[in-house]
PDB file of C-alpha atoms in Angstrom:
ATOM      1  CA  MET Y   1      28.823  54.001  17.207  1.00 85.00           C
ATOM      2  CA  GLN Y   2      27.842  53.334  20.800  1.00 85.00           C
ATOM      3  CA  ARG Y   3      26.745  49.812  19.846  1.00 87.00           C
ATOM      4  CA  TYR Y   4      30.014  49.260  17.989  1.00 88.00           C
ATOM      5  CA  GLN Y   5      31.894  50.571  21.012  1.00 82.00           C
ATOM      6  CA  ARG Y   6      30.179  47.914  23.143  1.00 85.00           C
ATOM      7  CA  GLY Y   7      31.460  45.206  20.764  1.00 86.00           C
ATOM      8  CA  ASP Y   8      28.612  44.891  18.240  1.00 86.00           C
ATOM      9  CA  ALA Y   9      30.496  44.304  14.964  1.00 87.00           C
ATOM     10  CA  ALA Y  10      27.245  44.487  12.977  1.00 91.00           C
ATOM     11  CA  ALA Y  11      26.863  48.089  14.149  1.00 90.00           C
ATOM     12  CA  PHE Y  12      30.125  48.959  12.396  1.00 91.00           C
ATOM     13  CA  GLU Y  13      28.797  47.406   9.183  1.00 92.00           C
ATOM     14  CA  THR Y  14      25.700  49.583   9.479  1.00 92.00           C
ATOM     15  CA  LEU Y  15      27.782  52.724   9.980  1.00 92.00           C
ATOM     16  CA  TYR Y  16      30.062  51.808   7.101  1.00 94.00           C
ATOM     17  CA  ARG Y  17      27.201  51.069   4.677  1.00 93.00           C
ATOM     18  CA  ARG Y  18      25.392  54.253   5.633  1.00 93.00           C
ATOM     19  CA  HIS Y  19      28.364  56.609   5.315  1.00 93.00           C
ATOM     20  CA  ARG Y  20      30.892  55.040   2.929  1.00 92.00           C
ATOM     21  CA  ASP Y  21      29.647  56.541  -0.342  1.00 93.00           C
ATOM     22  CA  PRO Y  22      29.193  60.156   0.808  1.00 93.00           C
ATOM     23  CA  VAL Y  23      32.511  60.146   2.709  1.00 93.00           C
ATOM     24  CA  TYR Y  24      34.351  58.705  -0.288  1.00 94.00           C
ATOM     25  CA  ARG Y  25      32.769  61.258  -2.640  1.00 91.00           C
ATOM     26  CA  TYR Y  26      33.715  64.049  -0.225  1.00 91.00           C
ATOM     27  CA  LEU Y  27      37.334  62.913  -0.236  1.00 91.00           C
ATOM     28  CA  LEU Y  28      37.399  62.321  -3.991  1.00 89.00           C
ATOM     29  CA  ARG Y  29      35.928  65.727  -4.792  1.00 87.00           C
ATOM     30  CA  GLY Y  30      38.387  67.251  -2.340  1.00 86.00           C
ATOM     31  CA  ILE Y  31      41.502  65.930  -4.094  1.00 84.00           C
ATOM     32  CA  SER Y  32      40.389  64.507  -7.479  1.00 78.00           C
ATOM     33  CA  ASP Y  33      42.775  61.582  -7.264  1.00 84.00           C
ATOM     34  CA  ARG Y  34      40.959  58.255  -7.009  1.00 89.00           C
ATOM     35  CA  GLU Y  35      43.917  56.315  -5.666  1.00 91.00           C
ATOM     36  CA  ARG Y  36      44.786  58.861  -2.991  1.00 89.00           C
ATOM     37  CA  ALA Y  37      41.109  59.369  -2.099  1.00 90.00           C
ATOM     38  CA  GLN Y  38      40.838  55.615  -1.548  1.00 94.00           C
ATOM     39  CA  GLU Y  39      43.891  55.706   0.715  1.00 93.00           C
ATOM     40  CA  LEU Y  40      42.435  58.596   2.718  1.00 93.00           C
ATOM     41  CA  PHE Y  41      39.114  56.777   2.876  1.00 94.00           C
ATOM     42  CA  GLN Y  42      40.842  53.749   4.395  1.00 94.00           C
ATOM     43  CA  GLU Y  43      42.669  55.991   6.869  1.00 94.00           C
ATOM     44  CA  VAL Y  44      39.396  57.577   7.974  1.00 94.00           C
ATOM     45  CA  TRP Y  45      37.732  54.220   8.595  1.00 94.00           C
ATOM     46  CA  GLY Y  46      40.898  52.952  10.263  1.00 92.00           C
ATOM     47  CA  SER Y  47      40.604  55.912  12.638  1.00 92.00           C
ATOM     48  CA  VAL Y  48      37.004  54.941  13.368  1.00 90.00           C
ATOM     49  CA  VAL Y  49      38.109  51.417  14.247  1.00 91.00           C
ATOM     50  CA  ARG Y  50      41.008  52.631  16.401  1.00 91.00           C
ATOM     51  CA  ALA Y  51      38.780  55.136  18.235  1.00 88.00           C
ATOM     52  CA  ARG Y  52      36.176  52.539  19.148  1.00 86.00           C
ATOM     53  CA  ALA Y  53      37.205  52.183  22.785  1.00 83.00           C
ATOM     54  CA  SER Y  54      37.844  55.872  23.435  1.00 84.00           C
ATOM     55  CA  TRP Y  55      35.057  57.457  21.361  1.00 80.00           C
ATOM     56  CA  GLU Y  56      32.784  59.824  23.260  1.00 83.00           C
ATOM     57  CA  PRO Y  57      29.512  61.095  21.809  1.00 81.00           C
ATOM     58  CA  ARG Y  58      30.312  64.825  22.059  1.00 82.00           C
ATOM     59  CA  ALA Y  59      28.819  65.447  18.617  1.00 78.00           C
ATOM     60  CA  LYS Y  60      26.792  63.493  16.087  1.00 85.00           C
ATOM     61  CA  PHE Y  61      28.690  60.539  14.656  1.00 87.00           C
ATOM     62  CA  THR Y  62      28.389  62.054  11.182  1.00 89.00           C
ATOM     63  CA  THR Y  63      29.992  65.291  12.339  1.00 89.00           C
ATOM     64  CA  TRP Y  64      32.843  63.399  13.968  1.00 90.00           C
ATOM     65  CA  LEU Y  65      33.326  61.179  10.892  1.00 92.00           C
ATOM     66  CA  TYR Y  66      33.486  64.152   8.519  1.00 91.00           C
ATOM     67  CA  ARG Y  67      35.883  65.878  10.909  1.00 90.00           C
ATOM     68  CA  LEU Y  68      38.206  62.886  10.465  1.00 91.00           C
ATOM     69  CA  ALA Y  69      37.840  63.129   6.670  1.00 92.00           C
ATOM     70  CA  HIS Y  70      38.301  66.900   6.744  1.00 91.00           C
ATOM     71  CA  ASN Y  71      41.503  66.552   8.756  1.00 89.00           C
ATOM     72  CA  ARG Y  72      42.866  64.062   6.222  1.00 90.00           C
ATOM     73  CA  LEU Y  73      42.177  66.520   3.390  1.00 87.00           C
ATOM     74  CA  VAL Y  74      43.817  69.362   5.298  1.00 85.00           C
ATOM     75  CA  ASP Y  75      46.884  67.157   5.760  1.00 84.00           C
ATOM     76  CA  GLU Y  76      46.895  66.531   1.998  1.00 83.00           C
ATOM     77  CA  TYR Y  77      46.668  70.242   1.239  1.00 78.00           C
ATOM     78  CA  ARG Y  78      49.510  70.958   3.615  1.00 77.00           C
ATOM     79  CA  ALA Y  79      51.662  68.266   2.057  1.00 74.00           C
ATOM     80  CA  ALA Y  80      51.120  70.073  -1.278  1.00 50.00           C
ATOM     81  CA  ARG Y  81      50.325  66.830  -3.031  1.00 47.00           C
ATOM     82  CA  LEU Y  82      46.927  68.104  -4.110  1.00 41.00           C
ATOM     83  CA  PRO Y  83      46.561  68.756  -7.843  1.00 44.00           C
ATOM     84  CA  THR Y  84      44.496  71.935  -7.926  1.00 40.00           C
ATOM     85  CA  ASP Y  85      44.202  72.467 -11.649  1.00 40.00           C
ATOM     86  CA  THR Y  86      43.457  69.003 -12.983  1.00 37.00           C
ATOM     87  CA  LEU Y  87      40.419  66.796 -12.805  1.00 37.00           C
ATOM     88  CA  ASP Y  88      40.345  63.040 -13.139  1.00 39.00           C
ATOM     89  CA  ASP Y  89      38.455  62.278 -16.360  1.00 40.00           C
ATOM     90  CA  GLU Y  90      37.081  59.119 -14.771  1.00 38.00           C
ATOM     91  CA  LEU Y  91      34.829  61.236 -12.552  1.00 38.00           C
ATOM     92  CA  ALA Y  92      32.339  61.652 -15.370  1.00 40.00           C
ATOM     93  CA  VAL Y  93      29.304  59.478 -14.873  1.00 43.00           C
ATOM     94  CA  ALA Y  94      27.846  57.638 -17.842  1.00 44.00           C
ATOM     95  CA  ALA Y  95      24.341  58.752 -18.776  1.00 41.00           C
ATOM     96  CA  PRO Y  96      21.490  56.215 -18.755  1.00 47.00           C
ATOM     97  CA  GLU Y  97      21.465  53.967 -21.814  1.00 47.00           C
ATOM     98  CA  HIS Y  98      18.074  55.176 -23.004  1.00 42.00           C
ATOM     99  CA  LEU Y  99      19.504  58.606 -23.843  1.00 42.00           C
ATOM    100  CA  GLN Y 100      20.775  59.395 -27.303  1.00 44.00           C
ATOM    101  CA  PRO Y 101      24.576  59.509 -27.733  1.00 47.00           C
ATOM    102  CA  GLU Y 102      24.479  63.261 -28.277  1.00 46.00           C
ATOM    103  CA  SER Y 103      22.643  63.716 -24.993  1.00 45.00           C
ATOM    104  CA  ALA Y 104      25.077  61.452 -23.213  1.00 43.00           C
ATOM    105  CA  VAL Y 105      28.063  63.430 -24.483  1.00 45.00           C
ATOM    106  CA  SER Y 106      26.402  66.711 -23.571  1.00 57.00           C
ATOM    107  CA  GLY Y 107      25.527  65.433 -20.093  1.00 60.00           C
ATOM    108  CA  GLN Y 108      29.057  64.192 -19.489  1.00 65.00           C
ATOM    109  CA  GLN Y 109      30.476  67.513 -20.647  1.00 71.00           C
ATOM    110  CA  ARG Y 110      28.166  69.382 -18.247  1.00 72.00           C
ATOM    111  CA  LEU Y 111      29.146  67.082 -15.384  1.00 70.00           C
ATOM    112  CA  HIS Y 112      32.807  67.543 -16.196  1.00 73.00           C
ATOM    113  CA  ARG Y 113      32.326  71.339 -16.180  1.00 81.00           C
ATOM    114  CA  VAL Y 114      30.546  71.222 -12.828  1.00 80.00           C
ATOM    115  CA  LEU Y 115      33.268  69.057 -11.303  1.00 79.00           C
ATOM    116  CA  GLN Y 116      35.958  71.363 -12.697  1.00 81.00           C
ATOM    117  CA  ALA Y 117      34.163  74.382 -11.258  1.00 84.00           C
ATOM    118  CA  VAL Y 118      33.928  72.747  -7.832  1.00 86.00           C
ATOM    119  CA  GLN Y 119      37.600  71.752  -8.021  1.00 85.00           C
ATOM    120  CA  GLY Y 120      38.463  75.358  -8.898  1.00 87.00           C
ATOM    121  CA  LEU Y 121      36.994  76.735  -5.667  1.00 89.00           C
ATOM    122  CA  PRO Y 122      39.427  77.775  -2.934  1.00 91.00           C
ATOM    123  CA  PRO Y 123      39.917  74.857  -0.493  1.00 88.00           C
ATOM    124  CA  GLU Y 124      37.854  76.377   2.340  1.00 91.00           C
ATOM    125  CA  GLN Y 125      34.904  77.104   0.043  1.00 91.00           C
ATOM    126  CA  ARG Y 126      35.177  73.726  -1.675  1.00 90.00           C
ATOM    127  CA  GLN Y 127      35.145  71.896   1.650  1.00 89.00           C
ATOM    128  CA  ALA Y 128      32.147  73.831   2.953  1.00 91.00           C
ATOM    129  CA  PHE Y 129      30.308  73.209  -0.312  1.00 91.00           C
ATOM    130  CA  LEU Y 130      31.127  69.483  -0.357  1.00 89.00           C
ATOM    131  CA  LEU Y 131      30.215  68.987   3.303  1.00 89.00           C
ATOM    132  CA  LYS Y 132      26.855  70.611   2.562  1.00 90.00           C
ATOM    133  CA  GLU Y 133      26.195  68.791  -0.712  1.00 87.00           C
ATOM    134  CA  GLU Y 134      27.895  65.427  -0.178  1.00 83.00           C
ATOM    135  CA  GLY Y 135      27.573  65.206   3.579  1.00 83.00           C
ATOM    136  CA  GLY Y 136      24.154  66.829   3.901  1.00 86.00           C
ATOM    137  CA  MET Y 137      25.428  68.769   6.892  1.00 88.00           C
ATOM    138  CA  SER Y 138      23.934  71.836   8.516  1.00 90.00           C
ATOM    139  CA  LEU Y 139      25.884  75.076   8.868  1.00 92.00           C
ATOM    140  CA  GLU Y 140      26.560  74.281  12.509  1.00 92.00           C
ATOM    141  CA  GLN Y 141      27.860  70.808  11.687  1.00 90.00           C
ATOM    142  CA  ILE Y 142      30.114  72.163   8.942  1.00 92.00           C
ATOM    143  CA  GLY Y 143      31.440  74.681  11.453  1.00 92.00           C
ATOM    144  CA  GLU Y 144      32.194  71.889  13.916  1.00 89.00           C
ATOM    145  CA  VAL Y 145      33.976  69.847  11.256  1.00 88.00           C
ATOM    146  CA  THR Y 146      36.043  72.720   9.896  1.00 90.00           C
ATOM    147  CA  GLY Y 147      36.601  74.532  13.191  1.00 91.00           C
ATOM    148  CA  VAL Y 148      34.993  77.831  12.194  1.00 92.00           C
ATOM    149  CA  GLY Y 149      31.848  79.684  13.191  1.00 93.00           C
ATOM    150  CA  ARG Y 150      28.423  79.425  11.578  1.00 92.00           C
ATOM    151  CA  GLU Y 151      28.723  82.861   9.935  1.00 94.00           C
ATOM    152  CA  THR Y 152      32.073  81.929   8.396  1.00 94.00           C
ATOM    153  CA  VAL Y 153      30.493  78.774   6.977  1.00 93.00           C
ATOM    154  CA  LYS Y 154      27.608  80.839   5.551  1.00 93.00           C
ATOM    155  CA  SER Y 155      30.076  83.226   3.975  1.00 93.00           C
ATOM    156  CA  ARG Y 156      32.143  80.425   2.451  1.00 93.00           C
ATOM    157  CA  LEU Y 157      29.028  78.790   1.028  1.00 93.00           C
ATOM    158  CA  ARG Y 158      27.745  82.099  -0.315  1.00 93.00           C
ATOM    159  CA  TYR Y 159      31.037  82.798  -2.076  1.00 93.00           C
ATOM    160  CA  ALA Y 160      31.277  79.230  -3.370  1.00 91.00           C
ATOM    161  CA  LEU Y 161      27.768  79.344  -4.829  1.00 90.00           C
ATOM    162  CA  ALA Y 162      28.382  82.745  -6.391  1.00 90.00           C
ATOM    163  CA  LYS Y 163      31.585  81.488  -8.041  1.00 91.00           C
ATOM    164  CA  LEU Y 164      29.888  78.314  -9.241  1.00 88.00           C
ATOM    165  CA  ARG Y 165      26.948  80.265 -10.684  1.00 88.00           C
ATOM    166  CA  LEU Y 166      29.314  82.618 -12.486  1.00 87.00           C
ATOM    167  CA  GLU Y 167      31.512  79.786 -13.776  1.00 86.00           C
ATOM    168  CA  LEU Y 168      28.541  77.694 -14.885  1.00 83.00           C
ATOM    169  CA  SER Y 169      26.153  80.407 -16.069  1.00 81.00           C
ATOM    170  CA  ASP Y 170      26.183  79.039 -19.596  1.00 76.00           C
ATOM    171  CA  VAL Y 171      25.370  75.479 -18.439  1.00 66.00           C
ATOM    172  CA  LEU Y 172      22.709  76.154 -15.811  1.00 59.00           C
TER     173      LEU Y 172
END
């Protein structure tokens, strides 16, 4: 980001390539609406571009980037546009071609169940879980992004994992 701030456009491309997929997945798993997740994704990267001149390295770039994404999701939750009980069927990932059709169907059903279980978590637990799994963030980084302490993050993750294990006990 410091290189981009100094005018190196290639540095932005590097940042974008490195972080686009995990940030998009974080947003998509947070709201389960591909179109709206894409809009939020564009808003996040637009914020990165607009902040170029004023950005200060107070935290890791990744932490700052996920804070932007987190804030967009919080805005969505507050606007009450978030569907909390539905899951976009397009989220299922096709199994590799070498698997038998029965295996592919079973794998897609398991994936759908996992995604439904994640979507069913309370927003704070879901965000902590997704920042850990999609963003690869530490407890401290998740705390910075979400504005809570390390112990609160640990608690949210513990509860999220317990709920997921209970919900998915027959699939795991």
